mmCIF file of C-alpha atoms in Angstrom:
data_model
loop_
_atom_site.group_PDB
_atom_site.id
_atom_site.type_symbol
_atom_site.label_atom_id
_atom_site.label_comp_id
_atom_site.label_asym_id
_atom_site.label_seq_id
_atom_site.Cartn_x
_atom_site.Cartn_y
_atom_site.Cartn_z
ATOM 1 C CA MET A 15 91.368 65.033 115.254
ATOM 2 C CA THR A 16 87.874 63.749 114.505
ATOM 3 C CA ALA A 17 86.154 66.011 112.043
ATOM 4 C CA ARG A 18 83.726 68.367 113.848
ATOM 5 C CA ASP A 19 80.304 69.316 112.498
ATOM 6 C CA LEU A 20 80.005 72.661 110.807
ATOM 7 C CA VAL A 21 76.871 74.560 111.586
ATOM 8 C CA LEU A 22 75.829 77.612 109.635
ATOM 9 C CA ALA A 23 74.045 80.073 111.947
ATOM 10 C CA VAL A 24 71.562 82.108 109.921
ATOM 11 C CA HIS A 25 68.946 84.689 110.764
ATOM 12 C CA GLY A 26 66.131 82.885 109.000
ATOM 13 C CA SER A 27 63.331 84.192 106.788
ATOM 14 C CA THR A 28 59.756 83.483 105.914
ATOM 15 C CA VAL A 29 60.670 83.857 102.224
ATOM 16 C CA PRO A 30 61.043 80.427 100.611
ATOM 17 C CA ALA A 31 63.816 81.683 98.282
ATOM 18 C CA ALA A 32 65.966 82.496 101.352
ATOM 19 C CA GLY A 33 66.079 78.869 102.469
ATOM 20 C CA ALA A 34 66.859 77.714 98.947
ATOM 21 C CA THR A 35 69.753 80.225 98.771
ATOM 22 C CA ILE A 36 71.234 79.086 102.007
ATOM 23 C CA ALA A 37 70.802 75.467 101.001
ATOM 24 C CA ARG A 38 72.931 76.093 97.898
ATOM 25 C CA LEU A 39 75.623 77.659 100.097
ATOM 26 C CA ALA A 40 75.538 74.684 102.466
ATOM 27 C CA GLU A 41 75.903 72.299 99.605
ATOM 28 C CA ALA A 42 78.900 74.196 98.206
ATOM 29 C CA VAL A 43 80.558 74.340 101.640
ATOM 30 C CA ARG A 44 79.969 70.597 102.068
ATOM 31 C CA GLY A 45 81.792 70.008 98.806
ATOM 32 C CA LEU A 46 84.747 72.057 99.985
ATOM 33 C CA THR A 47 85.093 70.638 103.491
ATOM 34 C CA GLY A 48 83.997 67.014 102.819
ATOM 35 C CA GLY A 49 82.193 66.982 106.135
ATOM 36 C CA PRO A 50 78.689 67.436 107.513
ATOM 37 C CA VAL A 51 77.131 70.933 107.241
ATOM 38 C CA THR A 52 73.891 71.848 108.999
ATOM 39 C CA VAL A 53 71.910 75.122 109.047
ATOM 40 C CA GLY A 54 70.537 76.456 112.329
ATOM 41 C CA HIS A 55 68.147 79.394 112.356
ATOM 42 C CA LEU A 56 67.813 82.245 114.892
ATOM 43 C CA ASP A 57 64.238 83.051 113.822
ATOM 44 C CA HIS A 58 61.417 82.313 111.429
ATOM 45 C CA GLN A 59 62.539 78.859 110.271
ATOM 46 C CA ALA A 60 63.281 75.427 111.631
ATOM 47 C CA PRO A 61 65.473 73.822 112.767
ATOM 48 C CA SER A 62 66.471 76.373 115.394
ATOM 49 C CA LEU A 63 70.113 77.010 116.231
ATOM 50 C CA PRO A 64 69.711 75.718 119.819
ATOM 51 C CA HIS A 65 68.129 72.505 118.537
ATOM 52 C CA VAL A 66 70.841 71.929 115.999
ATOM 53 C CA LEU A 67 73.705 72.568 118.475
ATOM 54 C CA ALA A 68 72.093 70.356 121.207
ATOM 55 C CA GLU A 69 72.422 67.462 118.719
ATOM 56 C CA ARG A 70 76.006 68.453 117.722
ATOM 57 C CA PRO A 71 78.027 69.337 120.810
ATOM 58 C CA GLY A 72 81.473 70.592 119.996
ATOM 59 C CA ALA A 73 80.515 71.798 116.512
ATOM 60 C CA VAL A 74 82.105 74.720 114.799
ATOM 61 C CA VAL A 75 79.536 77.524 114.310
ATOM 62 C CA VAL A 76 80.052 79.970 111.415
ATOM 63 C CA PRO A 77 77.710 83.007 111.710
ATOM 64 C CA LEU A 78 76.313 83.836 108.271
ATOM 65 C CA LEU A 79 76.162 87.482 109.110
ATOM 66 C CA LEU A 80 77.709 90.467 107.177
ATOM 67 C CA GLY A 81 77.785 92.685 110.234
ATOM 68 C CA ASP A 82 78.963 92.434 113.832
ATOM 69 C CA GLY A 83 75.747 93.394 115.514
ATOM 70 C CA TYR A 84 73.842 91.797 118.384
ATOM 71 C CA HIS A 85 73.392 88.355 116.841
ATOM 72 C CA ARG A 86 77.037 87.867 116.055
ATOM 73 C CA THR A 87 78.520 89.309 119.262
ATOM 74 C CA VAL A 88 75.946 88.293 121.894
ATOM 75 C CA ASP A 89 73.102 86.088 120.674
ATOM 76 C CA ILE A 90 74.948 83.286 118.839
ATOM 77 C CA PRO A 91 77.844 82.902 121.393
ATOM 78 C CA ALA A 92 75.232 82.616 124.185
ATOM 79 C CA VAL A 93 73.446 79.846 122.333
ATOM 80 C CA ALA A 94 76.673 78.010 121.470
ATOM 81 C CA ARG A 95 78.358 78.120 124.914
ATOM 82 C CA PRO A 96 76.346 75.403 126.760
ATOM 83 C CA PHE A 97 77.100 72.944 123.934
ATOM 84 C CA ASP A 98 80.886 73.561 123.980
ATOM 85 C CA CYS A 99 80.738 74.918 120.430
ATOM 86 C CA ALA A 100 83.166 77.380 118.870
ATOM 87 C CA VAL A 101 81.810 80.462 117.203
ATOM 88 C CA THR A 102 84.052 81.764 114.448
ATOM 89 C CA ARG A 103 84.228 85.273 113.142
ATOM 90 C CA GLY A 104 81.375 86.312 110.920
ATOM 91 C CA LEU A 105 81.824 87.518 107.369
ATOM 92 C CA SER A 106 82.070 91.232 108.079
ATOM 93 C CA GLY A 107 84.700 93.178 106.269
ATOM 94 C CA GLU A 108 86.178 90.349 104.261
ATOM 95 C CA PRO A 109 87.519 91.124 100.715
ATOM 96 C CA ALA A 110 85.694 87.958 99.525
ATOM 97 C CA VAL A 111 82.404 89.635 100.352
ATOM 98 C CA ALA A 112 83.362 92.764 98.310
ATOM 99 C CA PHE A 113 84.383 90.618 95.318
ATOM 100 C CA ALA A 114 81.077 88.749 95.474
ATOM 101 C CA LEU A 115 79.189 92.041 95.616
ATOM 102 C CA TYR A 116 81.219 93.176 92.627
ATOM 103 C CA ASP A 117 80.261 90.103 90.605
ATOM 104 C CA ARG A 118 76.612 90.393 91.488
ATOM 105 C CA LEU A 119 76.670 94.131 90.644
ATOM 106 C CA ARG A 120 78.157 93.507 87.239
ATOM 107 C CA ALA A 121 75.588 90.846 86.493
ATOM 108 C CA ALA A 122 72.742 93.243 87.376
ATOM 109 C CA GLU A 123 74.294 96.001 85.196
ATOM 110 C CA ARG A 124 74.600 93.593 82.219
ATOM 111 C CA ALA A 125 70.899 92.697 82.682
ATOM 112 C CA ALA A 126 69.991 96.381 82.790
ATOM 113 C CA GLY A 127 71.867 97.146 79.562
ATOM 114 C CA GLY A 128 75.012 99.002 80.763
ATOM 115 C CA ALA A 129 77.206 100.126 83.620
ATOM 116 C CA ALA A 130 75.986 102.265 86.469
ATOM 117 C CA ASP A 131 77.361 105.777 87.010
ATOM 118 C CA ALA A 132 76.956 105.532 90.835
ATOM 119 C CA VAL A 133 76.507 102.698 93.296
ATOM 120 C CA VAL A 134 74.691 102.373 96.620
ATOM 121 C CA VAL A 135 75.839 99.529 98.862
ATOM 122 C CA ALA A 136 72.764 98.626 100.889
ATOM 123 C CA GLY A 137 73.335 96.694 104.097
ATOM 124 C CA ALA A 138 70.798 95.455 106.692
ATOM 125 C CA GLY A 139 71.700 98.112 109.274
ATOM 126 C CA SER A 140 72.314 97.905 112.992
ATOM 127 C CA SER A 141 71.851 100.127 115.997
ATOM 128 C CA ARG A 142 74.709 98.438 117.805
ATOM 129 C CA PRO A 143 78.133 100.179 117.803
ATOM 130 C CA GLY A 144 80.220 98.665 115.026
ATOM 131 C CA GLY A 145 77.213 96.843 113.586
ATOM 132 C CA ASP A 146 77.449 98.677 110.283
ATOM 133 C CA ASP A 147 81.196 98.274 109.909
ATOM 134 C CA GLY A 148 80.766 95.394 107.417
ATOM 135 C CA THR A 149 78.780 97.576 105.025
ATOM 136 C CA LEU A 150 81.278 100.432 105.407
ATOM 137 C CA ALA A 151 84.173 98.085 104.727
ATOM 138 C CA ALA A 152 82.395 96.838 101.566
ATOM 139 C CA VAL A 153 82.066 100.419 100.410
ATOM 140 C CA ARG A 154 85.808 101.057 100.938
ATOM 141 C CA GLN A 155 86.778 97.776 99.189
ATOM 142 C CA LEU A 156 84.489 98.353 96.211
ATOM 143 C CA GLY A 157 85.738 101.864 95.722
ATOM 144 C CA PRO A 158 89.021 100.954 93.953
ATOM 145 C CA LEU A 159 87.152 98.405 91.755
ATOM 146 C CA LEU A 160 84.550 100.831 90.416
ATOM 147 C CA PRO A 161 85.217 104.055 88.513
ATOM 148 C CA VAL A 162 82.083 105.661 89.980
ATOM 149 C CA PRO A 163 80.989 106.992 93.398
ATOM 150 C CA VAL A 164 80.129 104.254 95.964
ATOM 151 C CA THR A 165 78.042 105.157 99.003
ATOM 152 C CA PRO A 166 76.477 103.239 101.925
ATOM 153 C CA ALA A 167 72.813 102.836 102.852
ATOM 154 C CA TYR A 168 70.919 100.729 105.327
ATOM 155 C CA CYS A 169 67.613 98.880 105.143
ATOM 156 C CA SER A 170 66.862 99.416 108.878
ATOM 157 C CA ALA A 171 68.181 101.004 112.136
ATOM 158 C CA SER A 172 70.687 103.300 110.456
ATOM 159 C CA ALA A 173 70.706 106.132 107.981
ATOM 160 C CA PRO A 174 70.510 106.880 105.119
ATOM 161 C CA ALA A 175 67.850 104.538 103.859
ATOM 162 C CA PRO A 176 68.435 103.126 100.293
ATOM 163 C CA ALA A 177 65.789 105.392 98.780
ATOM 164 C CA GLU A 178 67.353 108.449 100.363
ATOM 165 C CA ALA A 179 70.842 107.481 99.167
ATOM 166 C CA VAL A 180 69.537 106.889 95.613
ATOM 167 C CA ALA A 181 67.603 110.228 95.666
ATOM 168 C CA ARG A 182 70.723 112.074 96.818
ATOM 169 C CA LEU A 183 72.879 110.633 93.947
ATOM 170 C CA ARG A 184 70.130 111.451 91.414
ATOM 171 C CA ALA A 185 69.919 115.018 92.776
ATOM 172 C CA ARG A 186 73.677 115.290 92.033
ATOM 173 C CA GLY A 187 73.049 114.402 88.393
ATOM 174 C CA PHE A 188 73.682 110.637 88.343
ATOM 175 C CA ARG A 189 71.034 108.774 86.274
ATOM 176 C CA ARG A 190 72.200 105.215 86.343
ATOM 177 C CA VAL A 191 72.237 104.473 90.088
ATOM 178 C CA ALA A 192 72.686 100.785 90.937
ATOM 179 C CA VAL A 193 72.158 99.149 94.293
ATOM 180 C CA ALA A 194 74.559 96.445 95.461
ATOM 181 C CA ALA A 195 72.704 94.373 98.082
ATOM 182 C CA HIS A 196 75.068 93.770 101.009
ATOM 183 C CA LEU A 197 72.755 90.975 102.029
ATOM 184 C CA LEU A 198 73.016 87.245 102.022
ATOM 185 C CA ALA A 199 69.647 85.922 100.916
ATOM 186 C CA PRO A 200 66.250 87.026 99.558
ATOM 187 C CA GLY A 201 63.778 88.514 102.092
ATOM 188 C CA ARG A 202 61.940 91.657 103.018
ATOM 189 C CA PHE A 203 65.023 93.815 102.614
ATOM 190 C CA THR A 204 65.691 92.621 99.050
ATOM 191 C CA ARG A 205 61.987 93.175 98.238
ATOM 192 C CA GLY A 206 62.376 96.694 99.611
ATOM 193 C CA LEU A 207 65.451 97.370 97.446
ATOM 194 C CA ALA A 208 63.611 96.154 94.343
ATOM 195 C CA ALA A 209 60.941 98.794 94.986
ATOM 196 C CA VAL A 210 63.330 101.766 95.438
ATOM 197 C CA PRO A 211 62.423 104.384 92.804
ATOM 198 C CA GLY A 212 65.022 105.694 90.386
ATOM 199 C CA THR A 213 67.399 102.688 90.427
ATOM 200 C CA TRP A 214 69.164 101.537 87.241
ATOM 201 C CA ALA A 215 69.910 98.009 88.581
ATOM 202 C CA VAL A 216 69.588 96.080 91.861
ATOM 203 C CA ALA A 217 72.042 93.266 92.479
ATOM 204 C CA ALA A 218 71.111 89.942 93.927
ATOM 205 C CA PRO A 219 72.235 88.873 97.430
ATOM 206 C CA ILE A 220 75.408 86.913 97.741
ATOM 207 C CA ALA A 221 75.106 83.871 100.000
ATOM 208 C CA ASP A 222 75.275 81.395 97.129
ATOM 209 C CA HIS A 223 78.332 83.039 95.533
ATOM 210 C CA ALA A 224 81.358 80.695 95.306
ATOM 211 C CA ARG A 225 83.603 83.208 97.219
ATOM 212 C CA VAL A 226 81.250 83.184 100.188
ATOM 213 C CA ALA A 227 81.381 79.368 100.235
ATOM 214 C CA ARG A 228 85.202 79.464 100.270
ATOM 215 C CA LEU A 229 85.195 82.035 103.009
ATOM 216 C CA VAL A 230 82.919 79.855 105.182
ATOM 217 C CA ALA A 231 85.093 76.811 104.527
ATOM 218 C CA ALA A 232 88.212 78.855 105.557
ATOM 219 C CA ARG A 233 86.521 79.982 108.754
ATOM 220 C CA TYR A 234 85.832 76.307 109.640
ATOM 221 C CA ALA A 235 89.330 75.129 108.751
ATOM 222 C CA GLU A 236 90.879 77.954 110.851
ATOM 223 C CA ALA A 237 88.907 76.950 113.933
ATOM 224 C CA ALA A 238 89.592 73.202 113.498
ATOM 225 C CA ARG A 239 93.320 73.667 112.913
ATOM 226 C CA TYR A 240 93.801 75.832 115.970
ATOM 227 C CA ALA A 241 91.940 73.327 118.202
ATOM 228 C CA GLU A 242 94.039 70.495 117.006
ATOM 229 C CA ALA A 243 97.273 72.459 117.527
ATOM 230 C CA ALA A 244 96.241 73.502 121.011
ATOM 231 C CA ARG A 245 95.154 70.021 121.939
ATOM 232 C CA VAL A 246 92.369 71.396 124.180
ATOM 233 C CA PRO A 247 88.593 71.457 123.722
ATOM 234 C CA LEU A 248 87.637 73.662 120.781
ATOM 235 C CA ARG A 249 85.679 76.267 122.690
ATOM 236 C CA VAL A 250 88.488 76.682 125.218
ATOM 237 C CA ALA A 251 91.041 76.998 122.406
ATOM 238 C CA CYS A 252 89.130 79.726 120.761
ATOM 239 C CA GLU A 253 88.667 81.598 124.000
ATOM 240 C CA GLN A 254 92.382 81.506 124.774
ATOM 241 C CA ASP A 255 93.461 82.676 121.339
ATOM 242 C CA ALA A 256 94.290 86.388 121.256
ATOM 243 C CA ARG A 257 93.186 86.406 117.637
ATOM 244 C CA PRO A 258 89.366 86.249 117.354
ATOM 245 C CA LEU A 259 88.134 83.487 115.110
#
């Protein structure tokens, strides 16, 4: 089968560091797959996802999203459909995400001078049913890795907010409360986390972590393998599969 383009569907940000972070991820994925990797943005940045897909019909689209909210379940599939592109699963709930969070958290703790005695996992937040499941899964998966309380918080749309979650833990007597950013790239949410009072450490976002690159490459390989085995157009193959990609 001819190698298909891989398109990373990202939200986009006006913060320059966000684009640089995603570019590092794209380069790492390119090294793993050996094929073309392009970034398409839903907002704020160019090129837009529709523009990218119009030039790459039949591409495999991997949503760079840590939750299954509106963008992952409605917006991106609607954009991809006219171009016969496959949309894989996002990154929500994957153990690779939790391990990347763990590594970033440990790095932040080392920089702060010691381990935290409680951790807040701060996700973007979603008002859509199931949209916060990725953050909740990360909390569950980090729990066995950390000998301290781990609790969720959300930067928008859901409660509690990170500042509230930190304040609650401090009211219970915890003094070294760290925040693990369940976020992919720098932006207004990471700026907000850095300003939360009473934090011991705030971990960096995870898009350019090696585990995330390997997860994206695996999503791409899964879609391409199934299409080849089915011997039908990629979008049709994905729609017929009982297992969501």
